[in-house]
Tab-separated table of C-alpha atoms and ligand atoms in Angstrom:
chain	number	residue	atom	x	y	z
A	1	UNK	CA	57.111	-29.362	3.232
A	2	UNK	CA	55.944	-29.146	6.867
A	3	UNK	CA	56.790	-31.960	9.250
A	4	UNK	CA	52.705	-32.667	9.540
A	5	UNK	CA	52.807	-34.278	5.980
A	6	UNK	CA	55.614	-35.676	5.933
A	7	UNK	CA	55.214	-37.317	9.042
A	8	UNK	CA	51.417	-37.090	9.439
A	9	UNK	CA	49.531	-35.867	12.053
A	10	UNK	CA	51.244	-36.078	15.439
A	11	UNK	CA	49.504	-38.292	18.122
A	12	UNK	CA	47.623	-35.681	20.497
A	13	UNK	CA	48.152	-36.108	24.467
A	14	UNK	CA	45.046	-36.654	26.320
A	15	UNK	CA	43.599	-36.438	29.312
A	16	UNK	CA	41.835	-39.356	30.426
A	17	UNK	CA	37.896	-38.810	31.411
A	18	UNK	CA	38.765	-39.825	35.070
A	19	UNK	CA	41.379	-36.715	34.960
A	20	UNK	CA	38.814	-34.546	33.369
A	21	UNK	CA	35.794	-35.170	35.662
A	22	UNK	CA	35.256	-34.181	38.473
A	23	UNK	CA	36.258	-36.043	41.614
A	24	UNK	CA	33.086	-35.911	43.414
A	25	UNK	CA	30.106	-36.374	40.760
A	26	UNK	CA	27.974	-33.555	40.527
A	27	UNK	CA	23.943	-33.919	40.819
A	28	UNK	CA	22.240	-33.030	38.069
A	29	UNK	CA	19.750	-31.117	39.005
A	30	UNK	CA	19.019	-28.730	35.550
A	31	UNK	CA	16.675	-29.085	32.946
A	32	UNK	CA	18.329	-32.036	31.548
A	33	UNK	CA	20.282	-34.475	31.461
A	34	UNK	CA	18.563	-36.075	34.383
A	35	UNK	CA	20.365	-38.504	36.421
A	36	UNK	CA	19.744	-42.037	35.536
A	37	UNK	CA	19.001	-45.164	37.489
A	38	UNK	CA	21.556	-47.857	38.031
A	39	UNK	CA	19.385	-50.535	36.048
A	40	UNK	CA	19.163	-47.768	32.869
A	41	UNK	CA	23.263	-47.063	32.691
A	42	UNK	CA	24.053	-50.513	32.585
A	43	UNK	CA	21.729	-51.458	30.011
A	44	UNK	CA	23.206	-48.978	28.077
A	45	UNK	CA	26.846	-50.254	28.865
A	46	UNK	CA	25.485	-53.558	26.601
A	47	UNK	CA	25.589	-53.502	22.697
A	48	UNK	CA	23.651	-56.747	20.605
A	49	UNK	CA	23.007	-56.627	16.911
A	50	UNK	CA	20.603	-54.207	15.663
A	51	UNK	CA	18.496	-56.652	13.648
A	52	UNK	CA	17.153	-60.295	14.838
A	53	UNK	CA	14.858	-61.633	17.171
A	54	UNK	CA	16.588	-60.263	20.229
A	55	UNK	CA	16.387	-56.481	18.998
A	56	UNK	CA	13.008	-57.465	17.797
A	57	UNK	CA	11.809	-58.833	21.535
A	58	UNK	CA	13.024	-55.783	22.659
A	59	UNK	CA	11.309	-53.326	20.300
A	60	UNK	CA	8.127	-54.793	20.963
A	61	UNK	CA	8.387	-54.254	24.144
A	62	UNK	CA	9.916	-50.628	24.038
A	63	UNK	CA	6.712	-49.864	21.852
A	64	UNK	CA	3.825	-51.308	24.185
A	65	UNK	CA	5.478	-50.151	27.285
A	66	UNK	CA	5.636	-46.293	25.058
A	67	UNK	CA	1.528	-46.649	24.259
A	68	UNK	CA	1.368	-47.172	28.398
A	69	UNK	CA	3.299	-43.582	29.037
A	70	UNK	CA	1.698	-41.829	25.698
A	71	UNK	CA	-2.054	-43.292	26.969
A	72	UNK	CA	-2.542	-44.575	23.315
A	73	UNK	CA	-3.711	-47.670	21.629
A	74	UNK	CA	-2.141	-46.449	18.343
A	75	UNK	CA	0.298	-48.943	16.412
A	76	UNK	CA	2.688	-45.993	15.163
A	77	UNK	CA	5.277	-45.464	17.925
A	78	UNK	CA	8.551	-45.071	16.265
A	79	UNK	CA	12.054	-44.080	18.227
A	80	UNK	CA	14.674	-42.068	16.181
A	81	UNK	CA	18.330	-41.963	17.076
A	82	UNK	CA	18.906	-38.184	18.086
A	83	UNK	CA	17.772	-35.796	20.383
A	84	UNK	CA	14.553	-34.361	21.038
A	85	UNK	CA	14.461	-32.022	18.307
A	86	UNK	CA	15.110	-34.882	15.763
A	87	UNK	CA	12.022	-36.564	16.916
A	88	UNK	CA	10.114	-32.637	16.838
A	89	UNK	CA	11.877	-32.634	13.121
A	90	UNK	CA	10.618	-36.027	12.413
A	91	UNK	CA	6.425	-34.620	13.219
A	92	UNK	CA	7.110	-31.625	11.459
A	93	UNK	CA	8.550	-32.980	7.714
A	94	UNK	CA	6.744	-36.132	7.909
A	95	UNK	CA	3.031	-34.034	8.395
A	96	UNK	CA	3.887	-30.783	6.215
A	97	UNK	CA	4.228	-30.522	2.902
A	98	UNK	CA	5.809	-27.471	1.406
A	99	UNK	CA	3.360	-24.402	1.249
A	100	UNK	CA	1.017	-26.715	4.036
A	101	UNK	CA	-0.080	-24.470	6.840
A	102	UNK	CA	0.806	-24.696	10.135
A	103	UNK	CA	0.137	-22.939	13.393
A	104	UNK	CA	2.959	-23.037	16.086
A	105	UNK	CA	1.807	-21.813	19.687
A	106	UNK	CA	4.317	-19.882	20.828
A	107	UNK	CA	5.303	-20.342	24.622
A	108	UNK	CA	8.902	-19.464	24.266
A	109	UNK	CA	12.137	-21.123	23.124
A	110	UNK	CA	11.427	-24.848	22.789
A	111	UNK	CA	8.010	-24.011	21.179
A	112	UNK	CA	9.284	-21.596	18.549
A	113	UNK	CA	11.640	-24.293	17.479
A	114	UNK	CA	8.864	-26.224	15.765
A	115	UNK	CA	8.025	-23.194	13.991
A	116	UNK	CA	11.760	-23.104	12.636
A	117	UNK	CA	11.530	-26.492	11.860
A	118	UNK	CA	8.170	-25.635	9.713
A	119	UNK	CA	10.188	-22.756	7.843
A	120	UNK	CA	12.504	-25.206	6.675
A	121	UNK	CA	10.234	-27.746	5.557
A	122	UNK	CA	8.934	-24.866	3.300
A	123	UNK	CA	5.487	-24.820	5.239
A	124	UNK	CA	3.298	-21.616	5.437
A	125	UNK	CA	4.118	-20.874	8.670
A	126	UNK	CA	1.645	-19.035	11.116
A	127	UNK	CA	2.576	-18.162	14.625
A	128	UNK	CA	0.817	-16.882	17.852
A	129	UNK	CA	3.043	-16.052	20.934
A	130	UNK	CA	1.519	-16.728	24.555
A	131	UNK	CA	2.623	-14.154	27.185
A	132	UNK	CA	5.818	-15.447	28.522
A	133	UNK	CA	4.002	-16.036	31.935
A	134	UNK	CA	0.482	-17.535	30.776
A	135	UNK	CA	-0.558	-20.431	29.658
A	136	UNK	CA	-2.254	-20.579	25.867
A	137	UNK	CA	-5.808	-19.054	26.156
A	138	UNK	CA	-8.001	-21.671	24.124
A	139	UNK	CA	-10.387	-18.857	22.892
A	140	UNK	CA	-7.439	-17.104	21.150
A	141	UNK	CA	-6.477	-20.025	19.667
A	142	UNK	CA	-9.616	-20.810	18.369
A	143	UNK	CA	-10.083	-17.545	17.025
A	144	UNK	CA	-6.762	-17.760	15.100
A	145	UNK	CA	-7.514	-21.287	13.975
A	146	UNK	CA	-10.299	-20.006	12.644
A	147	UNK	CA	-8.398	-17.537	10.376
A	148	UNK	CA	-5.614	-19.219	9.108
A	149	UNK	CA	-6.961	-23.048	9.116
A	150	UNK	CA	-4.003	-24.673	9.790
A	151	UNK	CA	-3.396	-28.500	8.421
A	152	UNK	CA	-1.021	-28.912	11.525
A	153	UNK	CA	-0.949	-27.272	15.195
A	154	UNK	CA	2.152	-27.624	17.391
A	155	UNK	CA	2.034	-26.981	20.836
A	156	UNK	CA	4.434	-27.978	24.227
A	157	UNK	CA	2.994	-29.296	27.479
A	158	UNK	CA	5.316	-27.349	29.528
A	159	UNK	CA	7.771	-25.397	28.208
A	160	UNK	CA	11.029	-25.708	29.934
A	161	UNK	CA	12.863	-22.018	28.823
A	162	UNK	CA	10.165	-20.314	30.843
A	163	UNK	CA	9.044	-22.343	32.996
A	164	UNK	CA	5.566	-22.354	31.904
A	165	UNK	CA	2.691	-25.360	31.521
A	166	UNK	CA	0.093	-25.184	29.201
A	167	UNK	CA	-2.478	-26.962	31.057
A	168	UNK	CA	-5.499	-25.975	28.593
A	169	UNK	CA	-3.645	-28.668	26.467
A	170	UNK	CA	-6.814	-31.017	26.498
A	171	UNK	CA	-9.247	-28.138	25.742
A	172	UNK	CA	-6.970	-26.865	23.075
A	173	UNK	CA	-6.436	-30.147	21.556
A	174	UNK	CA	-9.920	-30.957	21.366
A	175	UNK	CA	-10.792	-27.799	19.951
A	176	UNK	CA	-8.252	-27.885	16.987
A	177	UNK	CA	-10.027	-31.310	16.254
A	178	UNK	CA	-13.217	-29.947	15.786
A	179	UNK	CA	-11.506	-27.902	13.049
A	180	UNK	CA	-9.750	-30.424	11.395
A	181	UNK	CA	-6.144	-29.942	12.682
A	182	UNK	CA	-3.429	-32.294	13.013
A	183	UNK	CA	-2.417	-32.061	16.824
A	184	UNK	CA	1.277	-32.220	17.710
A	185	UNK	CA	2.250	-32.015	21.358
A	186	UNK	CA	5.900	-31.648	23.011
A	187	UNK	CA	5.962	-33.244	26.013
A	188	UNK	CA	9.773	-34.028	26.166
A	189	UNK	CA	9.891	-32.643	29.530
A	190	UNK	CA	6.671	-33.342	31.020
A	191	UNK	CA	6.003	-37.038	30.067
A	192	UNK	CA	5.829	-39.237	33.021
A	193	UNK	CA	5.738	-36.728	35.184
A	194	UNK	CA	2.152	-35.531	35.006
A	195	UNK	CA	-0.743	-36.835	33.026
A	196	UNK	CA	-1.448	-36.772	29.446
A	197	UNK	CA	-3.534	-38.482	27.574
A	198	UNK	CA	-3.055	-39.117	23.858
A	199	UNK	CA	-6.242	-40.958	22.741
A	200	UNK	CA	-8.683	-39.831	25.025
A	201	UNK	CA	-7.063	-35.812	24.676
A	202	UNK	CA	-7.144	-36.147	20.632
A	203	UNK	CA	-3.655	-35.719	20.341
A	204	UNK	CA	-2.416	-36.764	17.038
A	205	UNK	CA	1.478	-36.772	17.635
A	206	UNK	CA	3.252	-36.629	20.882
A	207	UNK	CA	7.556	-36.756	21.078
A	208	UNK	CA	9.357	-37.140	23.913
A	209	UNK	CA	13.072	-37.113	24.407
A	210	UNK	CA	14.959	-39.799	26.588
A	211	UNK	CA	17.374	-37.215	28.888
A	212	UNK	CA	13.969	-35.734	30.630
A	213	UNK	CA	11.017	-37.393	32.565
A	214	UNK	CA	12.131	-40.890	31.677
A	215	UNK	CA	15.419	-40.565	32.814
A	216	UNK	CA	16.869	-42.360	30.411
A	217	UNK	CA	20.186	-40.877	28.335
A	218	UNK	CA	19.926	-38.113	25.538
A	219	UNK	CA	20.027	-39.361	22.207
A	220	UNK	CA	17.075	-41.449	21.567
A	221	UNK	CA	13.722	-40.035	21.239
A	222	UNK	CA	10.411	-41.531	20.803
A	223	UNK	CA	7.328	-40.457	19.083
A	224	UNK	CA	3.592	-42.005	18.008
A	225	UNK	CA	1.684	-40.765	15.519
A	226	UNK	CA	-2.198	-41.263	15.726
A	227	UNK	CA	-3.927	-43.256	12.652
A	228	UNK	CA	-5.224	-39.999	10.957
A	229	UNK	CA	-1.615	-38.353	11.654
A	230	UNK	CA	0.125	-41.551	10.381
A	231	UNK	CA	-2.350	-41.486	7.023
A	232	UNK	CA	-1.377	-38.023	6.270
A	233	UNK	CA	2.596	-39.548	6.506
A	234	UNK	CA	1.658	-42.447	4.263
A	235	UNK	CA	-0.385	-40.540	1.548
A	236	UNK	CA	2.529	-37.705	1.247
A	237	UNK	CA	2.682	-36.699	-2.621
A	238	UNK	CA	6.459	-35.539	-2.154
A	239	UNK	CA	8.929	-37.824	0.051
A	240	UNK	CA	10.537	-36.033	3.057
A	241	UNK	CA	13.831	-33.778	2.494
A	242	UNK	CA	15.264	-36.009	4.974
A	243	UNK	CA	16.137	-39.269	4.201
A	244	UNK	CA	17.164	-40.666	8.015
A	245	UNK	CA	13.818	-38.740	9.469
A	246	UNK	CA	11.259	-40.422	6.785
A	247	UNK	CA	9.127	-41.915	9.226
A	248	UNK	CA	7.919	-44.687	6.789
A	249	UNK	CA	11.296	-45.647	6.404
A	250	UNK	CA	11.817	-45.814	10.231
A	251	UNK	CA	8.875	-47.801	10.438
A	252	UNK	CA	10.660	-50.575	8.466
A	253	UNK	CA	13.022	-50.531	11.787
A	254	UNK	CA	10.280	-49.792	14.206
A	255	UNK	CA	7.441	-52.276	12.415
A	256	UNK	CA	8.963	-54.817	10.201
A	257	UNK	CA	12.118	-56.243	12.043
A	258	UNK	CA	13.743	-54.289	8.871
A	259	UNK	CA	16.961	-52.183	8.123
A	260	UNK	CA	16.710	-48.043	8.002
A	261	UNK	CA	19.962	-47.328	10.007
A	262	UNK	CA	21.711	-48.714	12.497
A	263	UNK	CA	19.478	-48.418	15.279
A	264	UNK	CA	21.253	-46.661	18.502
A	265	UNK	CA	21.197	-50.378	20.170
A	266	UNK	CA	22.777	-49.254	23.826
A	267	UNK	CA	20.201	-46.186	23.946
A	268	UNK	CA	17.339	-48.226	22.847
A	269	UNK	CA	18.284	-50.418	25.722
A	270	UNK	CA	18.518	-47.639	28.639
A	271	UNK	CA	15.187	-46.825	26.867
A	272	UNK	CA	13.947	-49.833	27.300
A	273	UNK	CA	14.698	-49.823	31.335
A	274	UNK	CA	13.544	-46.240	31.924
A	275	UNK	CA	10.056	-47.266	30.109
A	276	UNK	CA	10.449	-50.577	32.505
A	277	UNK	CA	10.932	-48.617	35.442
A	278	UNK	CA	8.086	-46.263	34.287
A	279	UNK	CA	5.462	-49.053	34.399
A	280	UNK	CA	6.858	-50.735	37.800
A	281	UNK	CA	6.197	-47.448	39.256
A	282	UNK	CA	2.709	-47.442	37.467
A	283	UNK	CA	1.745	-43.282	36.257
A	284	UNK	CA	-0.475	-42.863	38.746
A	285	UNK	CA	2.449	-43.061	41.605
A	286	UNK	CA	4.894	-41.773	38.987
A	287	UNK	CA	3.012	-38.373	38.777
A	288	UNK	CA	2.222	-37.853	42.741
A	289	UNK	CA	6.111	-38.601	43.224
A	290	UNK	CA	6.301	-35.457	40.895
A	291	UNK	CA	3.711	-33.431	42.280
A	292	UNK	CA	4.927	-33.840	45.774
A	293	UNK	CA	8.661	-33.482	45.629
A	294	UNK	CA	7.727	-30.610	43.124
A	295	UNK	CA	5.353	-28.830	45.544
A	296	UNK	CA	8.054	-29.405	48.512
A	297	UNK	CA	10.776	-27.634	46.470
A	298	UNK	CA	8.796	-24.446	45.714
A	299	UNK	CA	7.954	-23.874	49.496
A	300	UNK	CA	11.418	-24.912	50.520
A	301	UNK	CA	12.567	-21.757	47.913
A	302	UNK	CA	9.713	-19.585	49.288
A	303	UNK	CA	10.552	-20.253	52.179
A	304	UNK	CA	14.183	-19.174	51.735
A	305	UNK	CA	12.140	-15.957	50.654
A	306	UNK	CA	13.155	-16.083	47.122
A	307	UNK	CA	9.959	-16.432	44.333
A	308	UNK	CA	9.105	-17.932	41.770
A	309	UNK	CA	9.101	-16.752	38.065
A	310	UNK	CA	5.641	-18.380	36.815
A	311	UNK	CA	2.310	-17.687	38.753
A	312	UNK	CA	0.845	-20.765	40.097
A	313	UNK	CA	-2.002	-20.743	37.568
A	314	UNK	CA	0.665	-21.800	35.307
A	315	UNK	CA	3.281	-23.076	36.762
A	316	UNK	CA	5.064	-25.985	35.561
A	317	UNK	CA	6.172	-28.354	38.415
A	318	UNK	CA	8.612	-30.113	35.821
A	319	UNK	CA	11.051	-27.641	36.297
A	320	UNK	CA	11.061	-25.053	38.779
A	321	UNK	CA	11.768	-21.270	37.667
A	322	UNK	CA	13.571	-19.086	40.599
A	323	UNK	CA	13.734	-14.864	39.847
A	324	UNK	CA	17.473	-13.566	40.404
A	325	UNK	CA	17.769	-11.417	43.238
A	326	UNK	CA	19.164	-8.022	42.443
A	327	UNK	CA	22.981	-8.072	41.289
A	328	UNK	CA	23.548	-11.316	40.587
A	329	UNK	CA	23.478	-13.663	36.880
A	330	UNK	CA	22.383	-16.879	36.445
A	331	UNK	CA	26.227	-17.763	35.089
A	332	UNK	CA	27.578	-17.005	39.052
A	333	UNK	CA	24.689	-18.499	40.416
A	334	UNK	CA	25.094	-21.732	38.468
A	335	UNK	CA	28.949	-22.237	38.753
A	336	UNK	CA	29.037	-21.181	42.277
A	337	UNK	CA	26.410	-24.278	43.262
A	338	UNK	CA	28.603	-26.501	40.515
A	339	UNK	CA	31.712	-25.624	42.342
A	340	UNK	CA	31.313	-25.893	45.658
A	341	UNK	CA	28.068	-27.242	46.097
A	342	UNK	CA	28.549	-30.197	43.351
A	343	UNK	CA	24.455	-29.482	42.120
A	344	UNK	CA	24.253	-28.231	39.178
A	345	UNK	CA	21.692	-26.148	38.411
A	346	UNK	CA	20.622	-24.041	34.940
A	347	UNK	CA	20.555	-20.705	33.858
A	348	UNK	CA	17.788	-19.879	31.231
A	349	UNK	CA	17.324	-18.827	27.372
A	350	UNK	CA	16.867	-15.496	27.808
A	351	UNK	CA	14.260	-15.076	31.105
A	352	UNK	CA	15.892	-13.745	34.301
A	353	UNK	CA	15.599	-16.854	36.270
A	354	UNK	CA	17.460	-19.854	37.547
A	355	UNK	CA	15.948	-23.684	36.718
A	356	UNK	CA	16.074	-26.476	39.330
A	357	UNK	CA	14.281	-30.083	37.095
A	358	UNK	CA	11.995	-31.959	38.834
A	359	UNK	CA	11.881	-34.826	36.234
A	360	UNK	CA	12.489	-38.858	37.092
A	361	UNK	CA	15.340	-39.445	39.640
A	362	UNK	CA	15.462	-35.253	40.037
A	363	UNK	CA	12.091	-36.183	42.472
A	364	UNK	CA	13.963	-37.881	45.220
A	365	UNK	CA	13.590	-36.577	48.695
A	366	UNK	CA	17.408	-36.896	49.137
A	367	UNK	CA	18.101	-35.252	46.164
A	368	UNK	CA	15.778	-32.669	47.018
A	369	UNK	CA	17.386	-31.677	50.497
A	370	UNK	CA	20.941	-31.660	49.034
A	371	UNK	CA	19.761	-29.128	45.831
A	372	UNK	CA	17.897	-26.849	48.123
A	373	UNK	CA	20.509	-26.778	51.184
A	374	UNK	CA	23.305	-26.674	48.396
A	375	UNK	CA	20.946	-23.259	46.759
A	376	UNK	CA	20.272	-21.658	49.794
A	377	UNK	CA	23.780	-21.620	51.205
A	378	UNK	CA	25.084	-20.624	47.564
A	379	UNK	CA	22.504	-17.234	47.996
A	380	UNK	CA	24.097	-16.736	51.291
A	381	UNK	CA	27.753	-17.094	50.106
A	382	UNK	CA	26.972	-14.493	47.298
A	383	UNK	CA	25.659	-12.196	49.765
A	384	UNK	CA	21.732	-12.640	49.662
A	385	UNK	CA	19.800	-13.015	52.636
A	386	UNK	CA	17.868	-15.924	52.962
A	387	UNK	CA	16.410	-17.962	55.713
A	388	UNK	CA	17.624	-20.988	54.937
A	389	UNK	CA	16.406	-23.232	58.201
A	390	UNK	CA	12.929	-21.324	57.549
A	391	UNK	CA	13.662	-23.177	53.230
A	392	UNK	CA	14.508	-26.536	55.089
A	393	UNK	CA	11.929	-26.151	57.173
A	394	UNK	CA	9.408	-25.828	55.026
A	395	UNK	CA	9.942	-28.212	52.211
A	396	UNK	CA	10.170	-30.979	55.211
A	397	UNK	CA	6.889	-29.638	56.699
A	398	UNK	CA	5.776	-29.809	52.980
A	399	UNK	CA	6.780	-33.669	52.503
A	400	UNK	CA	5.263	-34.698	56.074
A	401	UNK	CA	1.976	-33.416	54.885
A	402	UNK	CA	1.502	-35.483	51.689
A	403	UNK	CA	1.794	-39.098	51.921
A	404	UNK	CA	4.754	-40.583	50.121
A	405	UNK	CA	4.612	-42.552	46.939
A	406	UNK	CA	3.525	-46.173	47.110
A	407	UNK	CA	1.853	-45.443	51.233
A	408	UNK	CA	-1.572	-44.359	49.999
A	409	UNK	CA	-2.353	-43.946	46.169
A	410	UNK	CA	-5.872	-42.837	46.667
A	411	UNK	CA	-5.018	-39.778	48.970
A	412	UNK	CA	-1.998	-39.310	46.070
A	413	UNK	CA	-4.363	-39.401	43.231
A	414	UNK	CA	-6.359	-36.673	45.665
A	415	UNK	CA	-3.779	-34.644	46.321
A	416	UNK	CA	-3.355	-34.056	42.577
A	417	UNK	CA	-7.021	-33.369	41.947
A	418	UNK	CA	-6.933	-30.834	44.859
A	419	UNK	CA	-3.864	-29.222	42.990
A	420	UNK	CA	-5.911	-28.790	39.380
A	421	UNK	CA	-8.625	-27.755	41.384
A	422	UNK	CA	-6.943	-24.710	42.849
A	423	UNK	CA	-5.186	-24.563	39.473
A	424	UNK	CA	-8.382	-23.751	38.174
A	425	UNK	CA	-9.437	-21.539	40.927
B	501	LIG	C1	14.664	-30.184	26.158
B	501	LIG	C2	13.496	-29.866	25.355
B	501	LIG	C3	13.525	-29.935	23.963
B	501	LIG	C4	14.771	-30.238	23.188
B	501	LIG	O1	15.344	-31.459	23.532
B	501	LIG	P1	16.735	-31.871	22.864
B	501	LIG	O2	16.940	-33.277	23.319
B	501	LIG	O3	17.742	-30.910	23.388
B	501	LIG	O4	16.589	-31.753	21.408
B	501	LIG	C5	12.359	-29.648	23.286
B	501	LIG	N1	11.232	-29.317	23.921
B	501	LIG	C6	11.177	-29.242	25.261
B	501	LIG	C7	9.883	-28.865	25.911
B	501	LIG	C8	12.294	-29.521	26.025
B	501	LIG	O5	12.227	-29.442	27.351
């Protein structure tokens, strides 16, 4: 007999987490986890039952203030304890029934997901992949819509792998209605940092993730379904594989004051300040905070003399893609900054670039300064030449032309006109 059962299993020594992180915090600065507001970690410090009338106060509110950052009048917005994905899973199973088609856009990583999501559901799954540095060309969709006559069509507002934003999203959307689609949209990255518009775009589904533009924590997603979406879920002929993702059964939480699971009470809290803190801010400022601190990190990295990966006709300003110069990896890159720096920064699935997130408390000018002084030195210490006062330079020259957020909302609201404009250009 070995002393393990006979005596059990021994107690393991630990570390505590103060011994394990590090000293000095670092900034995150990736593509997620975000760093939160003071307000959103302590309301996630709290727990209070998961059912009654405070729980119920407080998903009414999580749901209207969610309608105000989807831009929907719809009833069906439903959270779901998990990440992202679970809330991408939840669209997915809840539309598609097995041997249902589906078209997945394919931008890159994040949007291919839904397509493996699809498989598993058992849909018939149809794919078109996007050039990894253009957005999705409505036409082609349209054309391929036209062939396959999808019941579903999945597409991301920017996708984060690749840095790339789909801004034909409207047209697209719009277009697949026409045809009859089912529209679902990932805008985990993007939401509340640039517009979209669920009603007045046709969207039928939208999910979002906490960990990105809200700057909330990861772990609790939220999701609405349109009317015609949520009829589809209600008049399924075969329930969903997945018995925590049934969306009519997380409507019993979400709708009825009722009992699925345990609801994720301390995330659903955070939630509930990061939505809070979304609406204080109102969109409008919300997205010209993005645009500018966005904007004013590019040129500072221009101006370093380093480019970018994604041509500004489709450039996401969510996150920021920077090409590798000659001899180095993303891995040195990123642990070098982390290190000595204390930013930390992302590598990439599979593209040759570096990320730096521009997504909720990411778009502060002080954060900004820190994250490009912290990159530019970390070139210089690997041995690439860049100019970094030209970088500083730059991204401050950058910020003193645009009017900061709150000082004049109607040259804001300009400023991101201008920017579709020459989008469009
Ligand atoms: C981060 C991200 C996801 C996945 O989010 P998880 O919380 O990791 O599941 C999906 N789509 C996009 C566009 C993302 O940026």
């Amino acid at each position: 007999m070995t002393s393990a059962s006979s005596q059990g299993i021994p107690r393991p020594i630990v570390k505590t987490l103060d011994e394990i992180l590090p000293h000095e915090p670092l900034l995150m600065m990736g593509a997620g986890p975000v760093p939160i507001p003071e307000r959103v970690a302590r309301a996630n410090s709290m727990v209070i039952n998961h059912l009654g009338d405070v729980m119920a106060s407080v998903i009414d509110q999580v749901k209207s203030m969610a309608r105000y950052v989807f831009q929907t009048e719809s009833k069906w917005v439903l959270g779901v304890a998990g990440p992202a994905s679970a809330a991408m899973e939840m669209a997915v199973s809840n539309l598609l029934e097995p041997n249902e088609k589906i078209l997945c856009i394919n931008n890159g990583f994040f949007s291919h997901r839904m397509s493996e999501m699809a498989t598993r559901v058992g849909a018939e799954v149809h794919q078109l992949d996007i050039d990894t540095h253009q957005a999705a060309d409505p036409d082609r969709v349209e054309k391929v819509i036209k062939e396959v006559q999808p019941k579903v069509v999945t597409l991301v507002q920017g996708e984060t792998s690749n840095t790339v934003f789909n801004h034909t999203l409207e047209e697209i959307s719009k277009m697949a209605k026409r045809y009859g689609c089912l529209v679902v949209v990932d805008a985990v990255c993007t939401l509340s940092t640039m517009p979209l518009k669920m009603d007045e775009w046709q969207v039928d589904v939208v999910i979002t993730g906490g960990q990105k533009g809200l700057s909330s924590i990861p772990g609790v997603s939220l999701l609405a379904f349109s009317d015609e979406a949520w009829n589809t879920v209600k008049t399924r002929t075969v329930p969903t594989a997945q018995w925590c993702f049934d969306a009519q059964l997380a409507a019993n939480f979400w709708h009825n004051d009722g009992y699925h699971y345990t609801a994720p009470v301390s995330g659903i809290m955070a939630l509930h300040e990061a939505l809070k803190l979304v609406c204080d801010e109102t969109l409008e400022s919300r997205f010209a905070r993005h645009l500018r601190c966005s904007k004013a990190l590019q040129e500072g990295i221009e101006g370093l003399g380093l480019s970018l990966f994604i041509p500004p006709s489709a450039r996401l300003n969510s996150v920021v893609g920077i090409n590798i110069p000659d001899g180095l990896n993303a891995k040195q890159i990123c642990r070098h900054i982390s290190e000595v720096y204390r930013v930390e920064i992302a590598g990439s699935f599979g593209q040759p670039i570096v990320r730096i997130g521009q997504m909720g408390e990411q778009c502060r000018e002080h954060n900004l300064f820190r994250t490009l002084h912290a990159f530019g030195s970390t070139m210089r210490d690997l041995g690439v030449k860049v100019d970094q006062p030209n970088g500083m330079a730059a991204m401050e020259a950058y910020l003193q032309s645009i009017p900061r957020e709150g000082a004049n909302k109607s040259s804001e609201l300009q400023s991101y006109q201008r920017n579709d404009q020459s989008r469009q250009e």
